CSV table of C-alpha atoms and ligand atoms in Angstrom, one decimal:
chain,number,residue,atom,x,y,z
A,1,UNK,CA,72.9,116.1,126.8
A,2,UNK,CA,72.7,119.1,128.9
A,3,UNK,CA,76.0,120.7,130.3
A,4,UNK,CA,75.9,119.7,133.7
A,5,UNK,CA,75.9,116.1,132.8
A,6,UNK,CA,78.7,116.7,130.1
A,7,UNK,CA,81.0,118.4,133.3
A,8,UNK,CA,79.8,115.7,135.4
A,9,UNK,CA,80.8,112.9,132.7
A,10,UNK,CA,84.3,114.7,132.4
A,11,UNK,CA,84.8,115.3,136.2
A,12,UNK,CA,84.0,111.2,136.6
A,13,UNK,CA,87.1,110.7,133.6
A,14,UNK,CA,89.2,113.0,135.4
A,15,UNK,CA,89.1,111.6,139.0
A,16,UNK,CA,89.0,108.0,137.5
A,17,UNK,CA,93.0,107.3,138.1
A,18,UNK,CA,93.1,104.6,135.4
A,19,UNK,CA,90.3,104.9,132.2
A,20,UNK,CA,90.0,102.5,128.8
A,21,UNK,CA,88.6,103.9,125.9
A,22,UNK,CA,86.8,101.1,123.5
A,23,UNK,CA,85.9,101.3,120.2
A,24,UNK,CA,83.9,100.3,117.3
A,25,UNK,CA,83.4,100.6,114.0
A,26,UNK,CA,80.9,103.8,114.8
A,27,UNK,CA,84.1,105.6,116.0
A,28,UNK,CA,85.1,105.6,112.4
A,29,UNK,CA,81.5,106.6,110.8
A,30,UNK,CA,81.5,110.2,110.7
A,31,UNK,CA,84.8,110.0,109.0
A,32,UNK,CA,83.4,107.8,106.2
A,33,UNK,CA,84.2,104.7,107.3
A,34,UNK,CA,81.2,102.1,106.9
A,35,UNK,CA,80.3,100.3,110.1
A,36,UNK,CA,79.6,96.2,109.9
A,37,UNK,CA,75.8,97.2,110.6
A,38,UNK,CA,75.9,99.0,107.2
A,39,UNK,CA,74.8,98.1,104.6
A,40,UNK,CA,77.3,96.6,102.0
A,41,UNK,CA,77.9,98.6,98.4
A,42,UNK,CA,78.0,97.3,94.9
A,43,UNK,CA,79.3,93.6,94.4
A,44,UNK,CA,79.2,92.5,97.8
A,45,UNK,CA,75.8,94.0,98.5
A,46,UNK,CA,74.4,90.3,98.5
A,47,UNK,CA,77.0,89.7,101.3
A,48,UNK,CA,76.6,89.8,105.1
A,49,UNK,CA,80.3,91.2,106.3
A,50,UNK,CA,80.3,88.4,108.7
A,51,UNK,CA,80.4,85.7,105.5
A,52,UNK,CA,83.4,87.7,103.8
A,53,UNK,CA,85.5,88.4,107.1
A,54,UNK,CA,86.0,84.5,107.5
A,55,UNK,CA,88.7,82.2,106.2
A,56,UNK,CA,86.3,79.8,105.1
A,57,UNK,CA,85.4,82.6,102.3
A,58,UNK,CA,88.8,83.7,101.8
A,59,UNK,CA,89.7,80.1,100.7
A,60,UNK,CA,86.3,79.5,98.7
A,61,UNK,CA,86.8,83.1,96.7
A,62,UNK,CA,90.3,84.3,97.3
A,63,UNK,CA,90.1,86.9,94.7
A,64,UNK,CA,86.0,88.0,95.8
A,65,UNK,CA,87.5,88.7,99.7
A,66,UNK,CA,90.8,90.3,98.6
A,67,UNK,CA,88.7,92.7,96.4
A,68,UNK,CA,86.4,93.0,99.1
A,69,UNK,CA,89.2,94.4,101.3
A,70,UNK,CA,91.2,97.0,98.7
A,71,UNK,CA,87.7,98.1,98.0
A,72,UNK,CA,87.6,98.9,101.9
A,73,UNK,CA,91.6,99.6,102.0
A,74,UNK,CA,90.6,102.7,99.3
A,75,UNK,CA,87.7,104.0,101.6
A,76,UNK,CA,90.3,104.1,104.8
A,77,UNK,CA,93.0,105.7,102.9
A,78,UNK,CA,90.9,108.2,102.1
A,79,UNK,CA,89.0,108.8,105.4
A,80,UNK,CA,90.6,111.3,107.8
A,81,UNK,CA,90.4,111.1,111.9
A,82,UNK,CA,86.8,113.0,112.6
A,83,UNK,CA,86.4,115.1,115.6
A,84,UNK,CA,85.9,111.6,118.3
A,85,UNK,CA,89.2,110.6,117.0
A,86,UNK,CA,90.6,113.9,118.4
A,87,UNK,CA,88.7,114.0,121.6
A,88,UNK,CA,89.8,110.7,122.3
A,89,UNK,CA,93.6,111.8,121.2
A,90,UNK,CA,93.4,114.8,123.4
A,91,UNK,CA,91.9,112.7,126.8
A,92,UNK,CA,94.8,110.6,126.2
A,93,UNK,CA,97.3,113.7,126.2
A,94,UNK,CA,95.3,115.0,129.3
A,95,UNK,CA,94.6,112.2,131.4
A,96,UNK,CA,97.9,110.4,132.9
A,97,UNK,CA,96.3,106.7,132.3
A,98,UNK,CA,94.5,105.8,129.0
A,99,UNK,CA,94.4,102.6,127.3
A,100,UNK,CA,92.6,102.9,124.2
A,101,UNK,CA,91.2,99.5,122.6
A,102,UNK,CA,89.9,99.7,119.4
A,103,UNK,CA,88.1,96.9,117.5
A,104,UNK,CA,88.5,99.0,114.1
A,105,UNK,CA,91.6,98.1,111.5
A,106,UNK,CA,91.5,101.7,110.1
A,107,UNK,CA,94.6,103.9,111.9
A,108,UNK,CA,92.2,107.0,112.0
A,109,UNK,CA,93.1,107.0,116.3
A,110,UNK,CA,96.6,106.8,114.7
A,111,UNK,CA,96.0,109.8,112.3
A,112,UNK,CA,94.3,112.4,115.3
A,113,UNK,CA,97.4,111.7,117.4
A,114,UNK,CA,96.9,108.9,119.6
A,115,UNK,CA,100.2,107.6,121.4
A,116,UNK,CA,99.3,104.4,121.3
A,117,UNK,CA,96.1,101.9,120.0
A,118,UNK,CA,95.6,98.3,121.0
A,119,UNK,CA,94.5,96.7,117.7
A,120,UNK,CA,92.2,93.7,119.1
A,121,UNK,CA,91.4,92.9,115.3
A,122,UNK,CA,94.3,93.8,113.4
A,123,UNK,CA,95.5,96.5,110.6
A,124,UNK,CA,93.6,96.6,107.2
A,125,UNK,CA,96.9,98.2,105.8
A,126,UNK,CA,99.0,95.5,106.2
A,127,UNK,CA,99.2,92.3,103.8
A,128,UNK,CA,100.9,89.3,105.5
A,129,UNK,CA,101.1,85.8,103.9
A,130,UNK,CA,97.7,83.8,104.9
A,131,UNK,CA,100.3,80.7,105.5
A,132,UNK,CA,102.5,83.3,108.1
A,133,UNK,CA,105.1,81.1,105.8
A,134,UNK,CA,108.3,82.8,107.5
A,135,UNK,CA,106.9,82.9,111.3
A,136,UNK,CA,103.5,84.3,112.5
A,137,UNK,CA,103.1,88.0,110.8
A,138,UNK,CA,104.6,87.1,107.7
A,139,UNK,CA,104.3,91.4,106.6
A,140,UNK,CA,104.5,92.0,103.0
A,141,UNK,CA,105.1,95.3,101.6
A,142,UNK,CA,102.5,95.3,98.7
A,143,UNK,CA,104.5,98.6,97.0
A,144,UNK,CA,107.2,96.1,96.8
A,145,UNK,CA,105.6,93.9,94.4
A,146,UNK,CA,104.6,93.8,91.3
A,147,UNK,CA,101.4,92.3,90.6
A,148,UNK,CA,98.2,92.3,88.0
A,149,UNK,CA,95.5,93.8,89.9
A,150,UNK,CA,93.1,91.6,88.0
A,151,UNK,CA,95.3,88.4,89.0
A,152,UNK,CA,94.4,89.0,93.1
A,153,UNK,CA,95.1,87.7,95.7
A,154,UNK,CA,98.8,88.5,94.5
A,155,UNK,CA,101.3,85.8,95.3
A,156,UNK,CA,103.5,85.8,98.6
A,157,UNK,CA,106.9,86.6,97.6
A,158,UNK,CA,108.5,84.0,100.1
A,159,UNK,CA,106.3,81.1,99.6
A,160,UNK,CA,104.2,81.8,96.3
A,161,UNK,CA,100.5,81.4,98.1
A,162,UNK,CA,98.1,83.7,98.7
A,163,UNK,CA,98.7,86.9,100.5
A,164,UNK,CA,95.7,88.1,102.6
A,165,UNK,CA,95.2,91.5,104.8
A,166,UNK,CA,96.6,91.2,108.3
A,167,UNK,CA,93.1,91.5,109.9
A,168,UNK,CA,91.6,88.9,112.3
A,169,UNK,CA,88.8,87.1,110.8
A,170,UNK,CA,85.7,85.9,112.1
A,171,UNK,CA,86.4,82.0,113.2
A,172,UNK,CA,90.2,83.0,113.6
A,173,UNK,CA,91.7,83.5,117.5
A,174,UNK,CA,93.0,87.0,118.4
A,175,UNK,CA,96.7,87.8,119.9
A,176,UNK,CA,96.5,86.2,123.2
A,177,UNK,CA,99.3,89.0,123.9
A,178,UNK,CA,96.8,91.8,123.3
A,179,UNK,CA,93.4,90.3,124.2
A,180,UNK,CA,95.2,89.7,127.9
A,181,UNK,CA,96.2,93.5,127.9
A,182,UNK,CA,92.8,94.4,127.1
A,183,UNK,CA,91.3,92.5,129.9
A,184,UNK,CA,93.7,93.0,132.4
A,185,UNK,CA,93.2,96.7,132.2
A,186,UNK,CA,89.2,96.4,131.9
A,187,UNK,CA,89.8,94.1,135.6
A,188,UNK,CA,91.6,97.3,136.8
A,189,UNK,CA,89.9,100.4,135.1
A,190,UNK,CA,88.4,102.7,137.3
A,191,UNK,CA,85.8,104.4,134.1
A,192,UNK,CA,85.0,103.1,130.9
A,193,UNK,CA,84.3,104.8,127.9
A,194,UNK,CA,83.1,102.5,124.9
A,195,UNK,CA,82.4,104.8,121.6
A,196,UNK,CA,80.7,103.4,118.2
A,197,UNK,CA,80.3,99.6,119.1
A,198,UNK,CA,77.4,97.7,119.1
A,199,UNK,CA,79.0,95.1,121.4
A,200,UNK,CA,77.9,92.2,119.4
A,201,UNK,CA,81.5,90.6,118.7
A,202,UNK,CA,83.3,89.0,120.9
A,203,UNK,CA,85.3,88.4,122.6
A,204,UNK,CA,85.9,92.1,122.2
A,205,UNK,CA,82.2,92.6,123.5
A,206,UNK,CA,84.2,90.8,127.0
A,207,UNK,CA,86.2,94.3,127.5
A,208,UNK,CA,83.2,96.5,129.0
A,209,UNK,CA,80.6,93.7,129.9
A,210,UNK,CA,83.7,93.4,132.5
A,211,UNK,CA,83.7,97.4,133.6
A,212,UNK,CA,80.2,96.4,133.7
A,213,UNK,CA,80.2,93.6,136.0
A,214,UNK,CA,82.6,95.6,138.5
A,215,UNK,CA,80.0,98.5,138.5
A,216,UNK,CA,82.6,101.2,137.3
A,217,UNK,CA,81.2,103.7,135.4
A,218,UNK,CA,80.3,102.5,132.1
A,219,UNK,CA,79.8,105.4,129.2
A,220,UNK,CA,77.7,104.4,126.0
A,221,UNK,CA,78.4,107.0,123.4
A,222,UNK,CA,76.2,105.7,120.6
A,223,UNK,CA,73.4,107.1,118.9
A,224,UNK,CA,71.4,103.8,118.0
A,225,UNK,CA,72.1,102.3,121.3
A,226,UNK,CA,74.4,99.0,122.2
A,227,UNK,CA,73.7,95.5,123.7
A,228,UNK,CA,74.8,96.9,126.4
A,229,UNK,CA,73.7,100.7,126.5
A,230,UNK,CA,70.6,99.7,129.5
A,231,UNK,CA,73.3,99.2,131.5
A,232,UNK,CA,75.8,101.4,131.0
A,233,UNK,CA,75.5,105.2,131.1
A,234,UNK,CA,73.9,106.0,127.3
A,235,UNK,CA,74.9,108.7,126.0
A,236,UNK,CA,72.6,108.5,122.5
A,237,UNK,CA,74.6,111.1,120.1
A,238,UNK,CA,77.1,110.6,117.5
A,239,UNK,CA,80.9,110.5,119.0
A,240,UNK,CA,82.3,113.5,116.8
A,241,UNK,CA,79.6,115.5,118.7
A,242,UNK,CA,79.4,115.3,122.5
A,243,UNK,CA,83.4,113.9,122.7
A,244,UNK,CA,84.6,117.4,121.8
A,245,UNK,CA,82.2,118.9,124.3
A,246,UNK,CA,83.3,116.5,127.1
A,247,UNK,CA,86.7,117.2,126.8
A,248,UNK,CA,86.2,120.9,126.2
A,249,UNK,CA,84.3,121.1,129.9
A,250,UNK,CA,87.5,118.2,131.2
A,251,UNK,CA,90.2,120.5,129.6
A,252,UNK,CA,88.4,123.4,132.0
A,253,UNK,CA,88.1,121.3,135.7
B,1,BV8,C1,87.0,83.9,117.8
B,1,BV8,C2,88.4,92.4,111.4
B,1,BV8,C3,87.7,81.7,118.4
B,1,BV8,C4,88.0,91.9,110.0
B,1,BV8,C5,86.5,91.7,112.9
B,1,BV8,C6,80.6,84.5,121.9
B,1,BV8,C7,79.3,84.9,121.6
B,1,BV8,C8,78.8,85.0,120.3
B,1,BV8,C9,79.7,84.8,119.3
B,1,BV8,C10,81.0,84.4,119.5
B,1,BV8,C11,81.4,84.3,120.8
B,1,BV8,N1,82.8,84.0,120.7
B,1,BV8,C12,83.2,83.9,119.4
B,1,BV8,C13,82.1,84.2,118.6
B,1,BV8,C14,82.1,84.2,117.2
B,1,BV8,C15,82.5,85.5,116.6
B,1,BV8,C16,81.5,86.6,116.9
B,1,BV8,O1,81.7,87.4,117.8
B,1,BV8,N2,80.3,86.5,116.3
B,1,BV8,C17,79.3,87.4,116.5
B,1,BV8,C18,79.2,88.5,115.5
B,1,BV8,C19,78.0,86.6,116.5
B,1,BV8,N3,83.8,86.0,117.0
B,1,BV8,C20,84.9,85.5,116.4
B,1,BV8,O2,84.9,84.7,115.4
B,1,BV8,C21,86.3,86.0,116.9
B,1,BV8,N4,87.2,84.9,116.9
B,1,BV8,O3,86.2,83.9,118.7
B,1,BV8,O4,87.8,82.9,117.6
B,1,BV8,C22,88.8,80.8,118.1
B,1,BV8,C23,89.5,80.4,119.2
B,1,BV8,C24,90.5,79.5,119.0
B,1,BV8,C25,90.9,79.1,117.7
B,1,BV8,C26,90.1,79.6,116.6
B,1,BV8,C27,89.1,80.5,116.8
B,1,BV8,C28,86.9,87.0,115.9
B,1,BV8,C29,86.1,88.3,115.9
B,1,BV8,C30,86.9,89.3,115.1
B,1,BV8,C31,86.3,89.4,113.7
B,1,BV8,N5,86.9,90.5,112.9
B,1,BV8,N6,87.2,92.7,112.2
B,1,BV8,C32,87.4,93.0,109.2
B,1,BV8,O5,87.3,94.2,109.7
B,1,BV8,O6,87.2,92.8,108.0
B,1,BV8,S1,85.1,92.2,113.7
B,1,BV8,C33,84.4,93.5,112.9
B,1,BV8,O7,83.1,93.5,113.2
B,1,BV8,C34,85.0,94.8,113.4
B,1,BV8,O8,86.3,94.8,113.6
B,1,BV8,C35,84.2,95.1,114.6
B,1,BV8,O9,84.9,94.5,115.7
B,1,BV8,C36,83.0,94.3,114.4
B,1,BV8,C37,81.8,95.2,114.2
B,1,BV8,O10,81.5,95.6,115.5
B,1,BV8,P1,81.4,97.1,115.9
B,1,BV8,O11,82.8,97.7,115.8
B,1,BV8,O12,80.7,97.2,117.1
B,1,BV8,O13,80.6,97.7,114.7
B,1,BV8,P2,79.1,97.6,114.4
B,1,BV8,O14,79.0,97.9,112.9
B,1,BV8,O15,78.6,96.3,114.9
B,1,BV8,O16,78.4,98.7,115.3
B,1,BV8,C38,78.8,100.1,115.1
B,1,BV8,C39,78.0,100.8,116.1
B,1,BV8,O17,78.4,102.2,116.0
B,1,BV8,C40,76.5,100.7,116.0
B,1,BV8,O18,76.0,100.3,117.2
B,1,BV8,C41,76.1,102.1,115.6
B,1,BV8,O19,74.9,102.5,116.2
B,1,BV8,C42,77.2,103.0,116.2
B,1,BV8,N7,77.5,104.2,115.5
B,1,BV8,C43,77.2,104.6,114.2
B,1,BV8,N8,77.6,105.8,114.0
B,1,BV8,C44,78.1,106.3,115.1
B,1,BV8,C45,78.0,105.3,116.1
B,1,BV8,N9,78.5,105.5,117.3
B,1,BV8,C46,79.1,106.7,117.6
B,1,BV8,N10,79.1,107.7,116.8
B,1,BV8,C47,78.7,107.5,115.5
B,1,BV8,N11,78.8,108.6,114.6
């Protein structure tokens, strides 16, 4: 992307009064962080993400799917925030009106200094109850327990049945709370910039197909391309590379 368009990108975030940043799964890749297009690794490599993410499999295989996920809890604890986190961290220090949404359940946005992330999908680091037993999250501190990692899912402490991660599932609603935030803001927005998403689940996919519909700008920042990267302004490079050089040419205007 040659300069002039990066300046002209960052001078369009600047005079937007109101932006939401939207991620993906691709925000996370350059820190390690497997996207759902990946391929799968070792046991579940005869899986398709979209068949263990589900209740249906949680209750068929509890102890396959809660493997599934401290196998992926172990790759986010040790993944650190990759150079999109921070750009996106430091447009949210510049700019006086950022909503960042982020479909991921890693805290990486957390980790480069974000103020604050609107979790459409939940938090792979927490462990609630899968019947929310005491009241819907029923949060369990796992360091509280003591458990045989072979005998998983371990047992909620309140109620004795399974615990699960406090991610939403495919097949299971989102926070009505936090999807209506996400839209609202989309209806309002004045830019959008959706990083690392392929914009194939929804109703997450809803948040720029709005920005979209309401011809704001729409940047793509993706280097395979999106659903929805024809119509929005594609910007075909991975996010730890041309974020930094956006907000190095916004951090100058
Ligand atoms: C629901 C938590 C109803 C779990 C996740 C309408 C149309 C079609 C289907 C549906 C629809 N409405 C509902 C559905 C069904 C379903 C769905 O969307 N199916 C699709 C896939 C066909 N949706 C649901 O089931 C949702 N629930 O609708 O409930 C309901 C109502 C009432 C009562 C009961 C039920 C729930 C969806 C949430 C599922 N949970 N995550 C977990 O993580 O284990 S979704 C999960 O997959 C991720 O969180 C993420 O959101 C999604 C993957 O999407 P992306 O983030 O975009 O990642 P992806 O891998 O696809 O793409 C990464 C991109 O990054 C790629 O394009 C790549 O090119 C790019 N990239 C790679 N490297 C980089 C990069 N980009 C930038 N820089 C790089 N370096």
């Amino acid at each position: 992307m040659d300069e002039k368009s990066v300046r002209e990108m960052a001078q369009t975030l600047k005079d937007a009064p109101f932006v939401v940043v939207f991620t993906g799964a691709g925000a996370s890749a350059e820190s390690g962080v497997p996207t759902f297009r990946d391929a799968l690794t070792g046991l579940w490599a005869k899986y398709d993400a979209q068949e263990l993410a589900t209740p249906q499999a949680f209750r068929a295989n509890p102890k396959l799917v809660w493997d599934w996920y401290q196998f992926r809890r172990g790759l986010v604890n040790n993944a650190r925030p990759n150079a999109g986190h921070i750009a996106i961290a430091q447009l949210q220090r510049l700019h006086p009106r950022v909503l960042l949404v982020t479909q991921n359940v890693d805290d990486l946005h957390e980790q480069a200094g974000s103020p604050r992330v609107l979790h459409l999908h939940g938090n792979i680091a927490e462990t609630k109850c899968f019947y929310d037993c005491q009241g819907e999250p029923t949060l369990v501190d796992l360091t509280e327990l003591t458990f045989d990692p072979e005998d998983t899912p371990p047992p909620c402490p309140h109620c004795g049945r399974w615990l699960r991660p406090n991610v939403v599932w495919f097949n299971e609603r989102l926070s009505y709370d936090i999807l209506e935030e996400a839209f609202n803001a989309s209806d309002r927005c004045n830019a959008m910039l959706m990083v690392g998403t392929s914009g194939v689940v929804h109703p997450a996919a809803r948040i720029p197909m709005i920005g979209l519909a309401r011809g704001i700008p729409v940047f793509d920042v993706n280097p395979h391309g999106s659903t929805l990267s024809e119509q929005a302004t594609w910007l075909p490079y991975p996010a730890g590379e041309i974020l930094p050089r956006v907000m190095e040419a916004y951090a100058q205007l």
